[in-house]
Amino acid sequence: MLGWAITFLVIALIAALFGFGGIASASAGIAQIIFFVFIALFVIAMIARAIRGRPPV
């Protein structure tokens, strides 16, 4: 999932470089949403792992 966020970020940067503002804005927004979903799932996984008795890696 983090790979998808980075991919959309790169697309946004390339689009902004070439002057495609709408595409750059949309790609940056998608990248931001995917990144925050990744962070939320990561935190939930670490909490679940800690509750089950295994220390986080």
GROMACS .gro file of N, CA and C in nm:
model
  171
    1MET      N    1   0.083  -0.119   0.000
    1MET     CA    2   0.000   0.000   0.000
    1MET      C    3   0.087   0.125   0.000
    2LEU      N    4   0.198   0.118   0.071
    2LEU     CA    5   0.288   0.233   0.072
    2LEU      C    6   0.346   0.255  -0.068
    3GLY      N    7   0.366   0.147  -0.141
    3GLY     CA    8   0.416   0.158  -0.278
    3GLY      C    9   0.320   0.234  -0.368
    4TRP      N   10   0.189   0.210  -0.349
    4TRP     CA   11   0.089   0.283  -0.427
    4TRP      C   12   0.091   0.432  -0.394
    5ALA      N   13   0.108   0.463  -0.265
    5ALA     CA   14   0.113   0.604  -0.224
    5ALA      C   15   0.233   0.673  -0.287
    6ILE      N   16   0.347   0.606  -0.288
    6ILE     CA   17   0.466   0.664  -0.349
    6ILE      C   18   0.448   0.679  -0.500
    7THR      N   19   0.384   0.581  -0.563
    7THR     CA   20   0.358   0.589  -0.706
    7THR      C   21   0.272   0.710  -0.741
    8PHE      N   22   0.164   0.731  -0.667
    8PHE     CA   23   0.078   0.846  -0.693
    8PHE      C   24   0.150   0.977  -0.664
    9LEU      N   25   0.238   0.978  -0.564
    9LEU     CA   26   0.316   1.098  -0.535
    9LEU      C   27   0.409   1.131  -0.651
   10VAL      N   28   0.474   1.030  -0.706
   10VAL     CA   29   0.563   1.052  -0.821
   10VAL      C   30   0.483   1.102  -0.942
   11ILE      N   31   0.366   1.043  -0.965
   11ILE     CA   32   0.280   1.089  -1.074
   11ILE      C   33   0.242   1.235  -1.054
   12ALA      N   34   0.209   1.271  -0.930
   12ALA     CA   35   0.173   1.410  -0.901
   12ALA      C   36   0.290   1.504  -0.926
   13LEU      N   37   0.409   1.464  -0.886
   13LEU     CA   38   0.526   1.550  -0.907
   13LEU      C   39   0.558   1.566  -1.056
   14ILE      N   40   0.548   1.458  -1.132
   14ILE     CA   41   0.575   1.467  -1.275
   14ILE      C   42   0.468   1.552  -1.344
   15ALA      N   43   0.342   1.533  -1.307
   15ALA     CA   44   0.234   1.613  -1.366
   15ALA      C   45   0.252   1.761  -1.332
   16ALA      N   46   0.292   1.791  -1.211
   16ALA     CA   47   0.314   1.931  -1.172
   16ALA      C   48   0.431   1.990  -1.249
   17LEU      N   49   0.534   1.909  -1.272
   17LEU     CA   50   0.650   1.956  -1.347
   17LEU      C   51   0.611   1.996  -1.490
   18PHE      N   52   0.520   1.922  -1.551
   18PHE     CA   53   0.478   1.951  -1.687
   18PHE      C   54   0.359   2.046  -1.693
   19GLY      N   55   0.310   2.093  -1.579
   19GLY     CA   56   0.206   2.194  -1.579
   19GLY      C   57   0.063   2.143  -1.579
   20PHE      N   58   0.043   2.016  -1.552
   20PHE     CA   59  -0.093   1.961  -1.545
   20PHE      C   60  -0.142   1.973  -1.401
   21GLY      N   61  -0.196   2.087  -1.367
   21GLY     CA   62  -0.235   2.116  -1.229
   21GLY      C   63  -0.346   2.027  -1.176
   22GLY      N   64  -0.447   2.000  -1.259
   22GLY     CA   65  -0.560   1.917  -1.214
   22GLY      C   66  -0.517   1.775  -1.185
   23ILE      N   67  -0.438   1.718  -1.273
   23ILE     CA   68  -0.390   1.581  -1.253
   23ILE      C   69  -0.297   1.576  -1.133
   24ALA      N   70  -0.212   1.675  -1.118
   24ALA     CA   71  -0.119   1.679  -1.006
   24ALA      C   72  -0.195   1.688  -0.874
   25SER      N   73  -0.297   1.770  -0.870
   25SER     CA   74  -0.376   1.787  -0.748
   25SER      C   75  -0.450   1.658  -0.712
   26ALA      N   76  -0.509   1.596  -0.813
   26ALA     CA   77  -0.583   1.472  -0.788
   26ALA      C   78  -0.490   1.360  -0.742
   27SER      N   79  -0.376   1.347  -0.806
   27SER     CA   80  -0.280   1.243  -0.769
   27SER      C   81  -0.224   1.266  -0.629
   28ALA      N   82  -0.197   1.390  -0.596
   28ALA     CA   83  -0.146   1.421  -0.463
   28ALA      C   84  -0.252   1.389  -0.357
   29GLY      N   85  -0.377   1.419  -0.387
   29GLY     CA   86  -0.485   1.387  -0.293
   29GLY      C   87  -0.500   1.238  -0.272
   30ILE      N   88  -0.494   1.162  -0.381
   30ILE     CA   89  -0.503   1.016  -0.371
   30ILE      C   90  -0.386   0.962  -0.291
   31ALA      N   91  -0.266   1.011  -0.319
   31ALA     CA   92  -0.147   0.966  -0.246
   31ALA      C   93  -0.160   0.994  -0.096
   32GLN      N   94  -0.215   1.109  -0.063
   32GLN     CA   95  -0.231   1.145   0.078
   32GLN      C   96  -0.332   1.053   0.146
   33ILE      N   97  -0.442   1.023   0.081
   33ILE     CA   98  -0.543   0.934   0.139
   33ILE      C   99  -0.486   0.794   0.160
   34ILE      N  100  -0.418   0.742   0.058
   34ILE     CA  101  -0.362   0.607   0.068
   34ILE      C  102  -0.256   0.602   0.178
   35PHE      N  103  -0.176   0.708   0.191
   35PHE     CA  104  -0.073   0.711   0.295
   35PHE      C  105  -0.136   0.707   0.434
   36PHE      N  106  -0.241   0.784   0.457
   36PHE     CA  107  -0.304   0.785   0.588
   36PHE      C  108  -0.374   0.653   0.619
   37VAL      N  109  -0.431   0.588   0.517
   37VAL     CA  110  -0.489   0.456   0.536
   37VAL      C  111  -0.379   0.357   0.575
   38PHE      N  112  -0.264   0.366   0.509
   38PHE     CA  113  -0.150   0.280   0.543
   38PHE      C  114  -0.106   0.301   0.687
   39ILE      N  115  -0.094   0.425   0.729
   39ILE     CA  116  -0.053   0.454   0.866
   39ILE      C  117  -0.154   0.400   0.966
   40ALA      N  118  -0.283   0.418   0.939
   40ALA     CA  119  -0.386   0.368   1.030
   40ALA      C  120  -0.381   0.216   1.041
   41LEU      N  121  -0.369   0.146   0.928
   41LEU     CA  122  -0.361   0.000   0.931
   41LEU      C  123  -0.235  -0.048   1.001
   42PHE      N  124  -0.125   0.023   0.982
   42PHE     CA  125   0.001  -0.012   1.049
   42PHE      C  126  -0.012  -0.001   1.200
   43VAL      N  127  -0.073   0.108   1.247
   43VAL     CA  128  -0.092   0.127   1.391
   43VAL      C  129  -0.185   0.020   1.448
   44ILE      N  130  -0.293  -0.011   1.377
   44ILE     CA  131  -0.386  -0.114   1.422
   44ILE      C  132  -0.316  -0.249   1.430
   45ALA      N  133  -0.232  -0.280   1.332
   45ALA     CA  134  -0.159  -0.407   1.332
   45ALA      C  135  -0.061  -0.413   1.448
   46MET      N  136   0.006  -0.302   1.479
   46MET     CA  137   0.101  -0.301   1.591
   46MET      C  138   0.028  -0.317   1.725
   47ILE      N  139  -0.088  -0.253   1.740
   47ILE     CA  140  -0.165  -0.267   1.863
   47ILE      C  141  -0.216  -0.410   1.878
   48ALA      N  142  -0.267  -0.468   1.770
   48ALA     CA  143  -0.316  -0.606   1.775
   48ALA      C  144  -0.203  -0.702   1.809
   49ARG      N  145  -0.087  -0.679   1.753
   49ARG     CA  146   0.029  -0.765   1.780
   49ARG      C  147   0.072  -0.752   1.927
   50ALA      N  148   0.068  -0.631   1.982
   50ALA     CA  149   0.107  -0.610   2.120
   50ALA      C  150   0.004  -0.675   2.216
   51ILE      N  151  -0.123  -0.666   2.181
   51ILE     CA  152  -0.228  -0.725   2.266
   51ILE      C  153  -0.215  -0.877   2.269
   52ARG      N  154  -0.177  -0.938   2.157
   52ARG     CA  155  -0.162  -1.083   2.153
   52ARG      C  156  -0.038  -1.132   2.225
   53GLY      N  157   0.044  -1.043   2.275
   53GLY     CA  158   0.157  -1.081   2.356
   53GLY      C  159   0.292  -1.082   2.285
   54ARG      N  160   0.293  -1.059   2.156
   54ARG     CA  161   0.420  -1.054   2.084
   54ARG      C  162   0.466  -0.909   2.078
   55PRO      N  163   0.592  -0.885   2.108
   55PRO     CA  164   0.641  -0.746   2.103
   55PRO      C  165   0.648  -0.696   1.959
   56PRO      N  166   0.626  -0.568   1.937
   56PRO     CA  167   0.636  -0.513   1.802
   56PRO      C  168   0.778  -0.526   1.749
   57VAL      N  169   0.789  -0.541   1.621
   57VAL     CA  170   0.922  -0.559   1.560
   57VAL      C  171   0.991  -0.427   1.546
   0.00000   0.00000   0.00000
